[in-house]
Amino acid sequence: MSFSISPLKVCIVGSGNWGSAVAKIIGNNVKKLQKFASTVNMWVFEENINGRKLTDIINKDHENVKYLPGYKLPDNVVAIPNLREAVQDADLLVFVIPHQYIHKVCEEITGLVPRKALGITLIKGIDQGPEGLKLISDTIREKMGIDISVLMGANIANEVAADKFCETTIGCKILENGLLFKELLQTPNFRITVVDDADAVELCGALKNVVAVGAGFCDGLCYGDNTKAAVIRLGLMEMIAFAKFFCKGQVSTATFLESCGIADLITTCYGGRNRRVAEAFVKTGKSIEELEKEMLNGQKLQGPQTSAEVHNILKQKGMLDNKIGRSKYLSHENHLFFVKYGFLHRGVCLD
């Protein structure tokens, strides 16, 4: 896609833990790259923190004290509480919000950005449509009529904000667009690989949270590292099987060896919020909603809801625990393992 010589305006749609870490990267990068406008808009859901508006704190103190405390944001990142104002005339949109809010956000901003605009989603979740699985990128693409790439990887936000080395993966339908977002987002310590297997990249980011919930159960039940390793390995196999069955295009197994696959799975199963909350769920007997409020400081948990959505998608296809479903999706042994430990459709999800 070709653009005019005017610098590309960037808007980050979201400002949580991960959104703020990405804002730190983008804000610093656009200062050095003439291709991009030097000011970056960031949509912030307004909150009051000790009597001050969060947007005022970010714009004056250059720190998201609620979601990414201790890390300074570049002064060219401007927090805007009005979503429509934030995205107005943006050329590049970076979506990084909890996946359950994507419909409402897209409906509010459709028509406010140029048709030539491009987007990238960092959202780790899936949607449901009449035919079963629907990717978040598909939802954005259909509602807004713009091309969408995806970014997924082993990227714990605080470590990225601290400039600790990590890798990530951009999946795209149009290579030129994926490479443009690589230019916007890559740093010496945030290494990006671009692949054209966008759907598999996106599914990795969603499904690994379900496996992480299972890993957290293992920790809560004190089952040990052997069992947890089995959950991770079997979970990866099921992620691959799910992607190959549901993705419309060709899925490459090699994609699962990128950062979006095995690396993100390992990181999440050992250090992610889904694992931590699932462990506490077992140990405390509290509901997921209670633990989310107590442990996540306003952040949203993706694993339980994604578990419920995966369950509904499999149910719609008749692939829960019948013989046809097992033969097409789960091996018999893997199916029994997941049902035994409650990691599949019983899950954590609905308590």
XYZ file of C-alpha atoms in Angstrom:
351
model
C 0.000 0.000 0.000
C 1.357 3.415 -0.923
C 0.937 6.516 1.193
C 1.465 10.189 0.506
C 4.605 11.820 1.770
C 2.765 13.185 4.811
C 3.963 11.525 8.025
C 1.726 8.666 9.157
C -0.378 9.430 12.214
C -0.375 6.665 14.818
C -3.087 5.977 17.387
C -2.856 3.337 20.110
C -6.329 2.095 20.988
C -5.871 1.024 24.597
C -3.635 1.949 27.503
C -3.384 -0.947 29.915
C -0.227 -2.734 30.972
C 0.668 -3.974 27.486
C -0.718 -0.941 25.682
C 1.437 1.389 27.754
C 4.547 -0.721 27.161
C 3.899 -0.559 23.424
C 3.306 3.191 23.673
C 6.793 3.535 25.160
C 8.270 1.751 22.138
C 6.250 3.602 19.528
C 6.742 7.009 21.130
C 10.499 6.598 21.102
C 10.610 5.150 17.583
C 8.579 7.860 15.849
C 10.945 10.505 17.180
C 13.683 8.941 15.050
C 11.703 7.969 11.933
C 10.487 10.694 9.592
C 7.913 8.348 8.052
C 5.731 8.684 11.158
C 4.163 11.746 12.778
C 6.031 12.729 15.923
C 2.940 12.797 18.173
C 1.259 9.522 19.127
C -2.339 9.533 20.342
C -3.257 6.948 22.963
C -6.865 6.332 23.881
C -7.179 6.036 27.667
C -10.312 4.890 29.439
C -10.610 7.693 31.978
C -10.196 6.848 35.660
C -9.573 8.846 38.821
C -6.364 8.004 40.658
C -6.078 9.652 44.068
C -8.194 12.566 42.934
C -6.456 13.072 39.584
C -7.566 12.042 36.116
C -5.414 9.273 34.678
C -5.072 11.168 31.381
C -3.766 14.226 33.229
C -1.223 12.100 35.077
C 0.019 10.531 31.846
C 0.206 13.862 30.010
C 1.896 15.765 32.841
C 3.958 13.101 34.620
C 4.414 10.813 31.594
C 3.652 7.648 33.518
C 0.686 5.310 33.591
C 0.718 4.982 37.359
C -2.094 2.434 37.443
C -1.195 -0.048 34.731
C 2.552 0.434 34.169
C 3.938 2.157 37.267
C 7.634 2.910 37.434
C 8.186 3.371 33.686
C 8.256 6.760 32.010
C 6.383 7.193 28.750
C 7.819 9.457 26.043
C 6.492 12.999 26.187
C 5.143 12.724 22.641
C 2.571 10.094 23.716
C -0.650 12.026 24.347
C -3.392 10.422 26.440
C -6.878 11.202 25.104
C -10.036 10.069 26.963
C -12.390 10.477 23.993
C -12.058 7.507 21.654
C -13.444 9.282 18.597
C -11.057 12.195 19.078
C -8.090 9.882 19.587
C -8.544 7.974 16.312
C -9.640 10.881 14.124
C -7.704 10.762 10.821
C -5.228 8.173 12.114
C -3.275 6.324 9.421
C -2.091 3.488 11.668
C -4.183 1.978 14.461
C -2.679 -0.252 17.146
C -5.448 -2.196 18.910
C -4.554 -3.361 22.415
C -7.712 -3.727 24.521
C -9.428 -6.711 26.183
C -11.008 -8.704 23.373
C -14.527 -8.547 24.803
C -14.668 -4.806 24.012
C -13.650 -4.932 20.348
C -17.182 -4.813 18.893
C -18.116 -1.688 20.824
C -14.852 0.060 19.981
C -15.068 -0.703 16.258
C -18.677 0.440 16.066
C -17.755 3.759 17.667
C -14.817 4.584 15.401
C -15.948 3.191 12.038
C -15.934 6.006 9.507
C -13.551 8.211 11.478
C -10.319 6.887 9.935
C -9.293 6.987 6.264
C -10.125 3.948 4.133
C -6.409 3.652 3.383
C -5.628 3.296 7.103
C -3.975 0.140 8.408
C -4.335 -1.612 11.724
C -2.502 -4.124 13.850
C -4.066 -6.031 16.706
C -2.185 -7.083 19.819
C -5.401 -8.495 21.288
C -5.182 -12.058 22.568
C -8.606 -13.605 22.267
C -11.130 -14.974 19.805
C -14.624 -14.073 18.701
C -17.599 -16.174 17.697
C -19.589 -15.975 14.503
C -22.417 -17.906 12.807
C -19.929 -20.424 11.430
C -18.063 -20.867 14.720
C -14.586 -19.386 15.067
C -14.098 -15.744 14.200
C -10.778 -14.003 14.728
C -10.530 -10.560 16.328
C -8.677 -9.352 13.232
C -11.606 -10.506 11.073
C -14.035 -8.590 13.267
C -11.998 -5.384 12.935
C -11.456 -5.936 9.222
C -15.144 -6.449 8.522
C -16.411 -3.601 10.678
C -13.850 -1.002 9.585
C -12.926 -2.113 6.081
C -9.161 -1.826 6.652
C -6.321 -4.337 6.460
C -5.269 -5.771 9.813
C -1.990 -7.403 10.824
C -1.425 -9.139 14.169
C 1.399 -9.099 16.721
C 1.815 -11.937 19.224
C 4.814 -13.163 21.193
C 6.512 -13.932 24.473
C 6.186 -10.359 25.674
C 5.499 -9.770 29.357
C 4.731 -6.058 29.413
C 6.899 -5.000 32.343
C 9.937 -6.751 30.858
C 9.355 -5.088 27.493
C 9.015 -1.708 29.216
C 12.298 -2.375 31.032
C 14.011 -2.964 27.651
C 14.823 -6.574 28.433
C 15.496 -8.490 25.230
C 12.610 -10.440 23.728
C 11.204 -11.590 20.416
C 7.772 -11.233 18.900
C 5.937 -12.180 15.708
C 3.919 -10.105 13.261
C 1.496 -12.046 11.099
C 0.088 -10.320 8.028
C -2.045 -10.886 4.961
C -0.085 -8.263 2.982
C 3.668 -8.439 3.547
C 4.226 -4.735 2.869
C 1.884 -3.822 5.706
C 3.500 -6.234 8.149
C 6.910 -4.770 7.354
C 5.593 -1.241 7.930
C 4.452 -2.189 11.438
C 7.795 -3.896 12.031
C 9.465 -0.573 11.262
C 7.135 1.195 13.696
C 7.605 -1.295 16.537
C 11.009 -2.960 16.349
C 13.864 -1.968 18.656
C 17.245 -3.598 19.347
C 15.640 -5.302 22.360
C 12.249 -6.007 20.774
C 13.073 -8.238 17.821
C 10.310 -8.837 15.287
C 9.866 -11.607 12.726
C 7.209 -11.115 10.042
C 5.333 -14.136 8.670
C 2.415 -14.445 6.281
C 0.562 -16.976 8.471
C -1.544 -14.310 10.195
C -4.427 -16.509 11.341
C -2.177 -19.045 13.054
C -0.193 -16.257 14.734
C -3.400 -14.801 16.117
C -4.764 -18.135 17.300
C -1.518 -18.824 19.152
C -1.996 -15.633 21.131
C -5.529 -16.607 22.103
C -5.231 -20.313 22.778
C -2.067 -20.169 24.868
C -4.096 -18.432 27.590
C -6.344 -21.493 27.866
C -3.300 -23.733 28.325
C -1.894 -21.287 30.881
C -5.029 -21.717 32.968
C -4.328 -25.452 32.965
C -0.729 -24.795 33.991
C -1.996 -22.662 36.857
C -4.255 -25.505 37.971
C -1.197 -27.751 38.068
C 0.605 -25.279 40.306
C -2.401 -24.837 42.563
C -2.808 -28.588 42.947
C 0.959 -29.090 43.482
C 1.129 -31.626 40.649
C 4.779 -30.797 39.930
C 6.830 -29.859 36.904
C 6.380 -33.169 35.075
C 2.609 -32.751 34.913
C 2.915 -29.082 34.029
C 5.313 -29.933 31.186
C 2.780 -32.482 29.911
C 0.023 -29.852 29.993
C 2.204 -27.445 28.008
C 3.195 -30.053 25.408
C -0.314 -31.444 24.986
C -1.672 -27.921 24.928
C 0.676 -26.995 22.087
C -0.427 -30.059 20.114
C -4.071 -29.085 20.576
C -3.331 -25.490 19.543
C -1.825 -26.778 16.300
C -4.732 -29.159 15.688
C -7.301 -26.436 16.400
C -5.576 -23.977 14.053
C -5.287 -26.508 11.236
C -8.956 -27.407 11.521
C -10.437 -23.924 11.847
C -8.124 -21.630 9.863
C -9.331 -20.920 6.346
C -5.867 -20.734 4.813
C -2.846 -22.984 4.928
C -1.322 -23.246 8.401
C 2.399 -23.848 8.724
C 3.578 -25.886 11.702
C 6.738 -23.758 11.608
C 4.674 -20.781 12.804
C 4.291 -22.520 16.166
C 8.083 -22.444 16.534
C 8.075 -18.639 16.298
C 7.809 -16.410 19.364
C 4.018 -16.319 18.980
C 3.904 -20.085 19.472
C 6.092 -22.110 21.799
C 7.876 -19.107 23.327
C 4.686 -17.271 24.260
C 3.162 -20.498 25.540
C 6.100 -21.176 27.866
C 6.248 -17.590 29.110
C 2.534 -17.475 29.834
C 2.470 -20.866 31.544
C 5.205 -19.754 33.933
C 4.897 -15.990 34.289
C 1.522 -14.838 32.977
C -1.525 -13.526 34.785
C -3.729 -16.421 33.622
C -1.431 -18.907 35.338
C -1.265 -16.846 38.540
C -5.012 -16.394 38.839
C -5.718 -20.035 38.009
C -3.331 -21.133 40.766
C -5.092 -18.806 43.225
C -8.469 -20.122 42.041
C -7.478 -23.615 43.150
C -5.880 -22.542 46.427
C -8.463 -20.017 47.627
C -11.765 -21.273 46.251
C -12.640 -17.716 45.236
C -14.327 -16.983 41.930
C -12.382 -15.825 38.905
C -14.166 -12.475 39.090
C -13.088 -11.948 42.717
C -9.484 -12.868 41.967
C -9.388 -10.669 38.884
C -10.347 -7.676 41.030
C -7.912 -8.574 43.816
C -4.870 -9.512 41.756
C -4.925 -7.642 38.442
C -5.299 -3.985 39.388
C -8.025 -3.357 36.843
C -6.635 -5.584 34.088
C -8.818 -8.222 32.465
C -8.187 -11.949 32.349
C -8.463 -13.513 28.883
C -8.000 -17.246 29.531
C -11.338 -18.109 31.193
C -13.439 -16.249 28.641
C -11.442 -17.733 25.765
C -11.994 -21.184 27.317
C -15.742 -20.577 27.243
C -15.583 -19.344 23.653
C -13.525 -22.353 22.536
C -16.058 -24.604 24.263
C -18.953 -22.975 22.425
C -17.144 -23.176 19.073
C -16.386 -26.877 19.548
C -19.939 -27.537 20.711
C -21.325 -25.797 17.644
C -19.215 -28.120 15.470
C -20.148 -31.219 17.476
C -16.530 -31.627 18.573
C -16.665 -31.719 22.365
C -16.386 -35.335 23.411
C -18.052 -37.398 20.743
C -16.160 -39.835 18.581
C -16.285 -37.654 15.495
C -14.942 -34.698 17.424
C -12.103 -36.694 18.932
C -11.008 -38.106 15.619
C -10.988 -34.715 13.932
C -9.654 -32.530 16.711
C -8.380 -34.293 19.838
C -6.533 -37.555 19.941
C -8.355 -39.970 22.248
C -5.511 -39.939 24.792
C -5.223 -36.163 24.834
C -8.979 -35.800 25.166
C -9.061 -38.050 28.245
C -6.137 -36.163 29.774
C -7.762 -32.773 29.371
C -11.155 -33.944 30.602
C -9.543 -35.651 33.627
C -7.826 -32.472 34.735
C -10.661 -30.155 33.715
C -8.668 -28.128 31.221
C -11.001 -28.419 28.288
C -14.677 -27.552 28.333
C -15.294 -27.781 32.080
C -12.320 -25.545 32.704
C -12.346 -22.673 35.149
C -14.460 -20.788 32.989
C -17.900 -20.730 34.188
C -17.697 -20.830 37.968
